[in-house]
Coordinates of C-alpha atoms (C1' of nucleotides) in Angstrom, one line a residue:
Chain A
X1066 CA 0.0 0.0 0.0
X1067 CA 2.8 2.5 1.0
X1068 CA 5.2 3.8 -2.0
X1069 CA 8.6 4.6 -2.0
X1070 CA 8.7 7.6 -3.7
X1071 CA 5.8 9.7 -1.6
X1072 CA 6.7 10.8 2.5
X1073 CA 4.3 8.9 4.6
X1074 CA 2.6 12.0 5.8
X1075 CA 1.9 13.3 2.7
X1076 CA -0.1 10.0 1.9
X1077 CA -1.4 10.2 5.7
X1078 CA -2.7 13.4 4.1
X1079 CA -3.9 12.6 1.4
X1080 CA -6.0 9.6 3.0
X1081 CA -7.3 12.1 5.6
X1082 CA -8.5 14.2 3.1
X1083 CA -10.2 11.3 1.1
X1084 CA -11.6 10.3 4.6
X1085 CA -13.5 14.1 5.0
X1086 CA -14.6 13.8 1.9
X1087 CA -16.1 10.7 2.2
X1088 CA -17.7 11.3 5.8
X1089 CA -19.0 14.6 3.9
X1090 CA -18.2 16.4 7.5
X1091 CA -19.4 19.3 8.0
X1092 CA -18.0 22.8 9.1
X1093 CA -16.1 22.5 13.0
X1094 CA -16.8 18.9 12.7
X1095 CA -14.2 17.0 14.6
X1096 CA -11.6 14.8 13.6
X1097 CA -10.8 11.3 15.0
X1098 CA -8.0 12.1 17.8
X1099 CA -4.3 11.6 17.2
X1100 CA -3.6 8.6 19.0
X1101 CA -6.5 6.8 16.8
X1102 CA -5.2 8.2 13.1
X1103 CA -1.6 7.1 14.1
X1104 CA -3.3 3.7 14.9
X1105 CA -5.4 3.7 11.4
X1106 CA -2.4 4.6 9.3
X1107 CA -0.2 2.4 10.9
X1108 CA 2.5 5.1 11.6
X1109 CA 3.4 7.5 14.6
X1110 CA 1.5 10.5 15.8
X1111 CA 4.4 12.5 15.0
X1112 CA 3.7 11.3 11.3
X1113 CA 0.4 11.8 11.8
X1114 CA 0.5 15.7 13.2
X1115 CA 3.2 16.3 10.2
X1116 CA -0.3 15.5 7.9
X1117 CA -2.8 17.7 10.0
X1118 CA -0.1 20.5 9.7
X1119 CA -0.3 20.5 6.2
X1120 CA -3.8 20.1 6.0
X1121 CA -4.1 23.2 8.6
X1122 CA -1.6 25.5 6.6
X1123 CA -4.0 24.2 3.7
X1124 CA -6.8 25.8 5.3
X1125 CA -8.8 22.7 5.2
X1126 CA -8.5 22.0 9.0
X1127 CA -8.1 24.0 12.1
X1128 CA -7.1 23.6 15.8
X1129 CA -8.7 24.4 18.8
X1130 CA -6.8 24.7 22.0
X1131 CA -6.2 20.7 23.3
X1132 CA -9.8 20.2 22.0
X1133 CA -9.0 18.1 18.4
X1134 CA -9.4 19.1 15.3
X1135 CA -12.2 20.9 13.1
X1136 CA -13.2 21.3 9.8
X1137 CA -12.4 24.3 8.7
X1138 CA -15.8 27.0 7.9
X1139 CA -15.5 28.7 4.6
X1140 CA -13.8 32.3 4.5
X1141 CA -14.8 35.4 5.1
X1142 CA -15.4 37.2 1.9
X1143 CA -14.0 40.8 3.3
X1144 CA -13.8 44.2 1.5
X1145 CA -11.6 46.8 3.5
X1146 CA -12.1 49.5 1.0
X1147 CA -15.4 50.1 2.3
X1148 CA -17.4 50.5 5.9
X1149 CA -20.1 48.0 5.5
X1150 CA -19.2 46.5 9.1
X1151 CA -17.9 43.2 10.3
X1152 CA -21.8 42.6 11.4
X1153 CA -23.5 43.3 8.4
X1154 CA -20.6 41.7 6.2
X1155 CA -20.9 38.2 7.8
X1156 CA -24.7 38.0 8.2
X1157 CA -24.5 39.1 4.9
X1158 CA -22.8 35.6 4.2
X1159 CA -25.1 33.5 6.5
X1160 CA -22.9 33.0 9.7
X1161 CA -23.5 34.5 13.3
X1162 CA -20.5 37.4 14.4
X1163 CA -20.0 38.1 17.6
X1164 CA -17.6 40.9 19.0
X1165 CA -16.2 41.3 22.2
X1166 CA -14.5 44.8 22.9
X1167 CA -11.2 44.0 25.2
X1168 CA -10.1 47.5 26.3
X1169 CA -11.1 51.2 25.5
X1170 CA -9.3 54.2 26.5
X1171 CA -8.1 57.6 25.7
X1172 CA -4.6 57.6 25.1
X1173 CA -1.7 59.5 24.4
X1174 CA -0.2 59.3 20.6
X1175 CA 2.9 57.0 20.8
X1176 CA 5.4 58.4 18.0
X1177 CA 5.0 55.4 15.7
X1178 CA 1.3 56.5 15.4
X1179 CA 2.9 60.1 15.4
X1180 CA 4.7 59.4 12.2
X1181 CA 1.9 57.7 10.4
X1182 CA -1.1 59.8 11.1
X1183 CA 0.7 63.1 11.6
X1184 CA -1.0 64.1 14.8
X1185 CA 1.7 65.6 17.3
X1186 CA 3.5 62.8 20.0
X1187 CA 1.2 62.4 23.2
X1188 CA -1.5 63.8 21.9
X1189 CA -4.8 62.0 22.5
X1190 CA -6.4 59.2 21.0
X1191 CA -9.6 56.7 21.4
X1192 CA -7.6 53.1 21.2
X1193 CA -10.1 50.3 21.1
X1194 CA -9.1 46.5 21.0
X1195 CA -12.0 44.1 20.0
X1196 CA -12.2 40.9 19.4
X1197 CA -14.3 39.3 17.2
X1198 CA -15.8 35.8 15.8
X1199 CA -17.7 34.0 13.2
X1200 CA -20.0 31.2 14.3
X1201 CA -18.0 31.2 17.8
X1202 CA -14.7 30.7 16.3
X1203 CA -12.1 34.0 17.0
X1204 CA -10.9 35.0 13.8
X1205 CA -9.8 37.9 14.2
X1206 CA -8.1 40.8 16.9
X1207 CA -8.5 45.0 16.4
X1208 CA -7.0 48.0 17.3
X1209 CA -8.4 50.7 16.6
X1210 CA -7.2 54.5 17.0
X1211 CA -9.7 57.2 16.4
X1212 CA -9.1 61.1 16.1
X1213 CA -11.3 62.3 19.0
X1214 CA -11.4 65.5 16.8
X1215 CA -15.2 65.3 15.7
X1216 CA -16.2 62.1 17.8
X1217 CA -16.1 63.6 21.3
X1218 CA -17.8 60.6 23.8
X1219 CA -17.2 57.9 21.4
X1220 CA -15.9 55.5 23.8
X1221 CA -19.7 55.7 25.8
X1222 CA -21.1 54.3 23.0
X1223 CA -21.5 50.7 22.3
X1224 CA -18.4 49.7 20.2
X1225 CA -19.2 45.9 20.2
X1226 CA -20.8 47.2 16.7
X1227 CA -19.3 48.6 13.9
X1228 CA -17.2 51.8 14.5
X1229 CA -17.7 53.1 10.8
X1230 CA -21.3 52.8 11.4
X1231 CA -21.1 55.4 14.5
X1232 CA -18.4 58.0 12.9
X1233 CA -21.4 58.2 9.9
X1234 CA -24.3 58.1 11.7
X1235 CA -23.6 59.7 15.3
X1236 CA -20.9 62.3 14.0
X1237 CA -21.5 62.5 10.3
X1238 CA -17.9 61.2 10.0
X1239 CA -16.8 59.6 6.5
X1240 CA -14.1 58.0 5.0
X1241 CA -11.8 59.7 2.1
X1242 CA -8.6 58.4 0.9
X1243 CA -7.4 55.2 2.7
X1244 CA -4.0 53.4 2.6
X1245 CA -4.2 49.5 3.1
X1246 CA -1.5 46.9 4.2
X1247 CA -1.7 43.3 3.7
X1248 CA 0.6 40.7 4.6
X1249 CA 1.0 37.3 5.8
X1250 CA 2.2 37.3 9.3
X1251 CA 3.0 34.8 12.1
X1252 CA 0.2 35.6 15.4
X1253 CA 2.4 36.2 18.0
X1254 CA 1.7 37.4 21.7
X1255 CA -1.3 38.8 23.1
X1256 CA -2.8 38.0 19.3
X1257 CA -1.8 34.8 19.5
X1258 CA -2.9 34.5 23.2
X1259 CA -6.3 36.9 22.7
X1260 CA -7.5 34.6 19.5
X1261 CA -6.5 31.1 21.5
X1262 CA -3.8 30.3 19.0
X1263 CA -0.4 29.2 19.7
X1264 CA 2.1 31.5 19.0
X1265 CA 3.3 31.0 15.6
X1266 CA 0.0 30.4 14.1
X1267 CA 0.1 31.1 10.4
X1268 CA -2.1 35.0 10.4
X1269 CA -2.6 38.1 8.0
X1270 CA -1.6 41.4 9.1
X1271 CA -3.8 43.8 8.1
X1272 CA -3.6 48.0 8.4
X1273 CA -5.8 50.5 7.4
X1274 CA -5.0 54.1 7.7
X1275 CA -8.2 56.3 6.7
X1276 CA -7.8 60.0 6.3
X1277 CA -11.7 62.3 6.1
X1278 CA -12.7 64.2 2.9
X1279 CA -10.5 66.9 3.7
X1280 CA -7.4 65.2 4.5
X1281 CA -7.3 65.3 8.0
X1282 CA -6.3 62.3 10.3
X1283 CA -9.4 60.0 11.0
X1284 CA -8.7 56.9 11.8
X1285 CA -5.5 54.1 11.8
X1286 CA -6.4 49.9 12.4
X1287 CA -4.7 46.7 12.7
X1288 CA -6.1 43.8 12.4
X1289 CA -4.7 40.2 13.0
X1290 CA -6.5 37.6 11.4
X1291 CA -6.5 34.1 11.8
X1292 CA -4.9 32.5 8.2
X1293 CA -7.6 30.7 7.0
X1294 CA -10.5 33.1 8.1
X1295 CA -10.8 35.6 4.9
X1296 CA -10.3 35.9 1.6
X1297 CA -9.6 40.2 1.1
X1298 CA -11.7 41.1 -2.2
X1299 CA -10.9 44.7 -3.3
X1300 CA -12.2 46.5 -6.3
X1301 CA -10.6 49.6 -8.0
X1302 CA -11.4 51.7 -10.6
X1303 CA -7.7 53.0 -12.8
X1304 CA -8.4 56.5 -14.2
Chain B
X896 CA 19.3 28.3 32.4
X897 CA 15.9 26.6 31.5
X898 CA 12.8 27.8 32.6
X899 CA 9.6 25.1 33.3
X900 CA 7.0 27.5 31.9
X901 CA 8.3 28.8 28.9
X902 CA 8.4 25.3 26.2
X903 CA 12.4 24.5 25.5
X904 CA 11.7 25.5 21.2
X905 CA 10.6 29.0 22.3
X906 CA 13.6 30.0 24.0
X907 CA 15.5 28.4 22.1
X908 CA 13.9 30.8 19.2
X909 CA 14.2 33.5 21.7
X910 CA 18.4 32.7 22.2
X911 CA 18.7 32.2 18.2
X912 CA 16.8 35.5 17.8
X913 CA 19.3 36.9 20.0
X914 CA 21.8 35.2 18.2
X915 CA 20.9 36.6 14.9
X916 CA 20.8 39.9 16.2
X917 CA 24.5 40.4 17.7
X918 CA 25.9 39.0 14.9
X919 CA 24.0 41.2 12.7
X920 CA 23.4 38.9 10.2
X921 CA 22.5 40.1 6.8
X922 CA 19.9 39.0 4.0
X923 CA 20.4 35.6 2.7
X924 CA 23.3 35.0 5.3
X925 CA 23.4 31.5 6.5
X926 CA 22.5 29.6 10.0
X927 CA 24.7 27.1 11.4
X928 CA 23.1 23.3 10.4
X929 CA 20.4 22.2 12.6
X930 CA 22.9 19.6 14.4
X931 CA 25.6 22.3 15.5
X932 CA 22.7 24.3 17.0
X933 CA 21.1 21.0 18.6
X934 CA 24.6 20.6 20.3
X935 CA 24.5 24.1 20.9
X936 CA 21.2 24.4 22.7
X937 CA 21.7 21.1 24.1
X938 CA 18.5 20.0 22.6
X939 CA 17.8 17.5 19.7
X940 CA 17.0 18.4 16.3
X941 CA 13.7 17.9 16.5
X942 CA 13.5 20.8 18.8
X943 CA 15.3 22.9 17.3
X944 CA 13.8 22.4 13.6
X945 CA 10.5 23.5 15.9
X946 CA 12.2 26.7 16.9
X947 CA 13.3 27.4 13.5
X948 CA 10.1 26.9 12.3
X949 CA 8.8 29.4 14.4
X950 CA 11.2 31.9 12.7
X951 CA 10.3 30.9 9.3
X952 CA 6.5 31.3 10.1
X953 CA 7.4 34.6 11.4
X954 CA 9.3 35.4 8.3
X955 CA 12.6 36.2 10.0
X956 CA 13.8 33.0 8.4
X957 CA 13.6 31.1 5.3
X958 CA 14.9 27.3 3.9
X959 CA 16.7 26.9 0.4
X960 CA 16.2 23.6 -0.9
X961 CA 18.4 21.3 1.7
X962 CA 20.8 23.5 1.6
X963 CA 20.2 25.5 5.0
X964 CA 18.3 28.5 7.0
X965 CA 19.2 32.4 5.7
X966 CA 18.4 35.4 7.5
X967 CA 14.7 36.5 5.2
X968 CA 15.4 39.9 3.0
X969 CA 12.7 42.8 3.4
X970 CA 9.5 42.3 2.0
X971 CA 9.0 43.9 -1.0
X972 CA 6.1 46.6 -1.8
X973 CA 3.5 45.8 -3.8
X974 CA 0.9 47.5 -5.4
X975 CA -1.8 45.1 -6.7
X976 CA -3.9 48.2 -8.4
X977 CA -1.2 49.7 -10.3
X978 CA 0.8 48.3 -13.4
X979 CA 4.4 49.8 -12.5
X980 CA 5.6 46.2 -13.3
X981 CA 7.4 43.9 -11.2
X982 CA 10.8 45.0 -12.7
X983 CA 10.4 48.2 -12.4
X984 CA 8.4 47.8 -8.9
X985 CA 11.6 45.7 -7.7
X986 CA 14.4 47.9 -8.8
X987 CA 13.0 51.0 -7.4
X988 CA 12.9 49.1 -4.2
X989 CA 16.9 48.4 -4.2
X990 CA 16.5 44.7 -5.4
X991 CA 17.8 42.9 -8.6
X992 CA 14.5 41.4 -10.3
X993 CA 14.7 38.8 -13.1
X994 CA 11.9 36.7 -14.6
X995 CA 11.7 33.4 -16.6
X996 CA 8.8 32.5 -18.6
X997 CA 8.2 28.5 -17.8
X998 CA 5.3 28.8 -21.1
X999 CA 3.4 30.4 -23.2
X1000 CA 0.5 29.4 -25.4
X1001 CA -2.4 29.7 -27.0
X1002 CA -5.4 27.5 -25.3
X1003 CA -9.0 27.4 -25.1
X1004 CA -10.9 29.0 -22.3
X1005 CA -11.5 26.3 -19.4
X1006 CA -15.5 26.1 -18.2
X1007 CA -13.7 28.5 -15.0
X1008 CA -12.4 31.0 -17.0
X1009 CA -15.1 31.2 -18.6
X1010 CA -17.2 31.8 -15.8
X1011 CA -14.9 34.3 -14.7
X1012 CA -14.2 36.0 -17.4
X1013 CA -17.9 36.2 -19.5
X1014 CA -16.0 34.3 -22.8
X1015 CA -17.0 31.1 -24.5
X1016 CA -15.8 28.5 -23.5
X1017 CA -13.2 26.8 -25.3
X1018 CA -12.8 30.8 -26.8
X1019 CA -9.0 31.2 -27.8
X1020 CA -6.8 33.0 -24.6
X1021 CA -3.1 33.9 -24.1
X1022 CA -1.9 31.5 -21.5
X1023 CA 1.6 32.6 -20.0
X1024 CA 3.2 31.6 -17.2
X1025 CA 6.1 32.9 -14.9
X1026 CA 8.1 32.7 -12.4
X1027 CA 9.7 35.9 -11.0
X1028 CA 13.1 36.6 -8.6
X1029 CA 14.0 39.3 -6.4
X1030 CA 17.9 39.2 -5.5
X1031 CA 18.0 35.7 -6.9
X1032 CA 15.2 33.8 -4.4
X1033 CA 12.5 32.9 -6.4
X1034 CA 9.2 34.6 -4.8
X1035 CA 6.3 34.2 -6.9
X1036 CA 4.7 31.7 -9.7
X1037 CA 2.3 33.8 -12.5
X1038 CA -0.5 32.6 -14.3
X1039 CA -1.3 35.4 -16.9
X1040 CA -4.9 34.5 -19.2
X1041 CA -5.3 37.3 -21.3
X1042 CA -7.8 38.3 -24.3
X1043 CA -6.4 38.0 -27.4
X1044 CA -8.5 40.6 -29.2
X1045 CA -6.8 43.8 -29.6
X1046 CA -3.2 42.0 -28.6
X1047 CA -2.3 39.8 -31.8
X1048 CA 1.2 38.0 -31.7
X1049 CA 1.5 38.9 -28.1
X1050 CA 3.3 35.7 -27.5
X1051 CA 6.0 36.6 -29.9
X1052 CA 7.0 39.1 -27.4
X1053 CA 9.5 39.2 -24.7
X1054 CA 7.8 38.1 -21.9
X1055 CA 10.4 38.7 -19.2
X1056 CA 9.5 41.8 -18.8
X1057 CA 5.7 43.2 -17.8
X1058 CA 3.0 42.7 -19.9
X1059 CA 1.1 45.6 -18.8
X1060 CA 3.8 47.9 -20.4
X1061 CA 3.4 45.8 -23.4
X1062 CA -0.2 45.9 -23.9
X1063 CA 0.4 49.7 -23.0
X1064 CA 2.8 50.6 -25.4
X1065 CA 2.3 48.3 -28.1
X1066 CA -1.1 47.6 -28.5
X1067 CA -2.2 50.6 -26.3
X1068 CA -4.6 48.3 -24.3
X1069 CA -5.0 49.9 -20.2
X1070 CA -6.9 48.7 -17.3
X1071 CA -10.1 49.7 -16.6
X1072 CA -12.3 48.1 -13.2
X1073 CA -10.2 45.7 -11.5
X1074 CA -11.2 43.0 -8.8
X1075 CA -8.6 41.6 -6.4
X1076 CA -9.3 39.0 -4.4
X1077 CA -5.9 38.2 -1.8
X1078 CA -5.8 35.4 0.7
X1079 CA -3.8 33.1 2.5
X1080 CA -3.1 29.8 1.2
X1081 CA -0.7 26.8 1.2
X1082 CA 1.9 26.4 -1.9
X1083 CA 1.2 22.8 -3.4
X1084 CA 1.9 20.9 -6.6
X1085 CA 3.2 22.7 -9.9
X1086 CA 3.5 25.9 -7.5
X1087 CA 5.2 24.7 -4.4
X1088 CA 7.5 22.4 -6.9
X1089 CA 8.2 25.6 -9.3
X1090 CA 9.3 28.1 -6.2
X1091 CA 11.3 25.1 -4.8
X1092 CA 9.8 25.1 -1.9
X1093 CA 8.0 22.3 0.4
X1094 CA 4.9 21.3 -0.4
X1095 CA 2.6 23.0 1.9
X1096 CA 5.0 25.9 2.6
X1097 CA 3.0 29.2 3.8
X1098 CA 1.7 31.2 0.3
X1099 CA -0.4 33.9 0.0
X1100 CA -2.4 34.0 -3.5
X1101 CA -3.7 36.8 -5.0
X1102 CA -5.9 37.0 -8.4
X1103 CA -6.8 40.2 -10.1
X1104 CA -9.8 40.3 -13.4
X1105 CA -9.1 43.0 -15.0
X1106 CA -11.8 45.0 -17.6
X1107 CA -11.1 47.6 -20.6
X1108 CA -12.2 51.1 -20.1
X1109 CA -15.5 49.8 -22.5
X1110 CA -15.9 46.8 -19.7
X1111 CA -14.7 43.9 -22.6
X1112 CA -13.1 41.3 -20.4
X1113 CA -8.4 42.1 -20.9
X1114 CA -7.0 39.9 -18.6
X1115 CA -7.4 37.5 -15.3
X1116 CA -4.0 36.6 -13.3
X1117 CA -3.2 33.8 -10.7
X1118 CA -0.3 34.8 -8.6
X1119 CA 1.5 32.5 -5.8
X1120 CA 3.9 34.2 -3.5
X1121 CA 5.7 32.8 -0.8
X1122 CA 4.3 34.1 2.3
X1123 CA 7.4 36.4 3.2
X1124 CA 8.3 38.1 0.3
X1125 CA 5.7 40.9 0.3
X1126 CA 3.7 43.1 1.2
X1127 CA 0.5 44.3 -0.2
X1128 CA -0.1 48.1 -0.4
X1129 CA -3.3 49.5 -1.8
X1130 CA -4.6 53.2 -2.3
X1131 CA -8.3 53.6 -2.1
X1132 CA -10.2 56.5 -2.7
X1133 CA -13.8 56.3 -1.5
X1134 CA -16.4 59.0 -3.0
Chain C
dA110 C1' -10.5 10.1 36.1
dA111 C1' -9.8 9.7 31.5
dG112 C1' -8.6 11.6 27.2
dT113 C1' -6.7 15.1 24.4
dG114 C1' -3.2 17.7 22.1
dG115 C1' 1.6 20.0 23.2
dT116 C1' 6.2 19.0 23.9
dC117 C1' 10.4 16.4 24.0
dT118 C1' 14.1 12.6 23.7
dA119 C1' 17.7 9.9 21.2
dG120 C1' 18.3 7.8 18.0
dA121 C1' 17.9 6.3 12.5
dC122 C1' 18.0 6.3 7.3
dC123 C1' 17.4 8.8 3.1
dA124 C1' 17.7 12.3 -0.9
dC125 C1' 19.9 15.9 -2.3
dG126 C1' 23.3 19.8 -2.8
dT127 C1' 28.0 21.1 -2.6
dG128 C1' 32.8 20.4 -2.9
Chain D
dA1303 C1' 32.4 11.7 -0.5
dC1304 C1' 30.5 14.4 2.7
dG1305 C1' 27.4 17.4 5.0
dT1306 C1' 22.8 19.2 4.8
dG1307 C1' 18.0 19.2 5.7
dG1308 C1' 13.8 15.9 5.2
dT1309 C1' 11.6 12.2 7.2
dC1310 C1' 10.4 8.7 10.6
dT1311 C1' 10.3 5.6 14.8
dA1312 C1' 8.7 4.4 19.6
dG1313 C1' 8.4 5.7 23.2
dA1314 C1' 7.6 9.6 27.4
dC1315 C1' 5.7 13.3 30.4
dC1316 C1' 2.9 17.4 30.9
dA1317 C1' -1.1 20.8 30.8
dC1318 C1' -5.4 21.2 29.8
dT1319 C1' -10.3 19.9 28.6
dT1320 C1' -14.0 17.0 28.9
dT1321 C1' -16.7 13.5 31.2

DNA sequence: AAGTGGTCTAGACCACGTG
DNA sequence: ACGTGGTCTAGACCACTTT
């Protein structure tokens, strides 16, 4: 049955994923546990997690915590070019968000958010760090810094919603030109720990930095996603 | 010297980190092999491959073949929604660039492209593929489809160079609406074999469908980057 | 209490890249 | 020919979750 020419654990993967396939499991459906695949493929479990680890950096299955192994749900589909809300984006897609909002405070500028927004060193700033799930999985961790210039009381308001949503509608606050960063990026620290993760998970890095319709400093994000959460879908129009 | 609470591979990532650091090691300069740092840590390989792993997920480090670990260069920038060209994109960076076109051909539209792109299927489309260097490490694998009409003989052209400057210039062809799509995935098969990399290495992938100013379906692009060469930097401007 | 994944040891052989 | 990383074995103990 076992040839030469393949590594075990990439047949051990292959027969997994013929296995899901043929059990048809569903999203967060668990997988048999280690000790019982090293068993049924006649190898080790070090074998055997060298074959999940693939099949996790494939996207196809995920972790959770010393729980097992789950199916993984299918992405996101995530625009950050525009404010429709992490809410309204993933009802929009038929699964159930939840945020939690982690810390909120007025702080003072740090100079690496000095440099990129162009607001003066110490002065202050709304932070907001939120976490936030799809069908009670964490996919992803926030921080937010707001100009307080135009949102005065912002942080009284309910910001387990979308923040977009209360810039347009409670201070007539809009988006105008908006720089985006994207890049794969290992979860490390309170990321890691905040999503449940270990550290090292496979992520994307995400930064926006949103400037209003006349230029000013509104608002600068990072958001740390699990890997196999999204897919980012951005449309432009070249003049 | 050990601590019970920390796991052995993260400080010994943490010392090799450390390491790195002192001896200010540059791009592309080499580790010491896996056993000398096993001896080193007094640790097995096993452990240690797990610490360098971690690097490599964080993009500090990266494998060549089985040749050994080098320090990761800087990501390069990217802009997905321009069409500066990845020569010209690269040199302006500081890098050396280079490209080698692994095909070109004339096929028929698959039943996907098709979908994609609003041809008949089995319709005649450029097919080119690429794969692209910066400083000599190969970092992404290129799937171009592009619409023949109003770009005769395009395949008779260099291809090493970018194809947007030769629609541009030659057959005055330029982007209209574009739709990106970016996500995290997994390099497998032709890809991961292509780059030279394992099998299930961390990738990000990126597509991009691209109209003419009239709407007329140009071109549709498949890129496979290895997870630490870039990153992704977009301008919007929301009205 | 039992089961799970997370970590770790101390070896081994192989395929491949480099001299 | 030699050194390298890639793969693999057959165990072990631990921390944590679930029952």
């Amino acid at each position: 049955m076992l040839r030469n020419d393949i590594p075990v654990y990439v047949q051990v993967r292959d027969q997994l994923w013929q296995w899901i396939q043929e059990q048809q499991l569903d999203s967060q459906a668990r997988l048999p546990a280690e000790r019982e695949l090293a068993s049924r493929f006649n190898t080790t479990r070090v074998t055997v997690r060298q074959a999940l680890g693939q099949l996790e950096a494939e996207g196809i299955i995920f972790r959770s915590n010393r729980r097992g192994w789950y199916i993984t749900p299918q992405r996101l589909i995530y625009d950050p070019s525009l404010d429709i809300g992490f809410y309204n984006t993933v009802t929009e897609q038929g699964f159930t968000p939840s945020t939690e909002t982690l810390s909120k405070r007025l702080i003072e500028a740090p100079s690496w958010l000095a440099d990129i927004s162009g607001m003066a060193e110490g002065a202050p700033i709304y932070h907001i760090l939120r976490r936030r799930s799809v069908d009670l999985r964490c996919v992803v961790v926030e921080h937010n810094y707001i100009n307080p210039r135009g949102c005065p009381g912002l942080l009284d308001q309910d910001t387990d919603l979308s923040i977009w949503l209360l810039l347009r509608e409670q201070y007539d606050l809009v988006p105008g030109k908006r720089n985006i960063e994207i890049f794969p990026q290992a979860l490390t620290g309170v990321e890691a720990e905040a999503l449940g993760v270990n550290s090292g998970s496979a992520g994307l890095y995400m930064q926006r930095l949103t400037l209003d319709k006349s230029g000013a400093f509104l608002e600068y994000d990072r958001e740390y996603w699990i890997h196999d959460a999204l897919k980012v879908a951005v449309q432009v129009n070249n003049n």
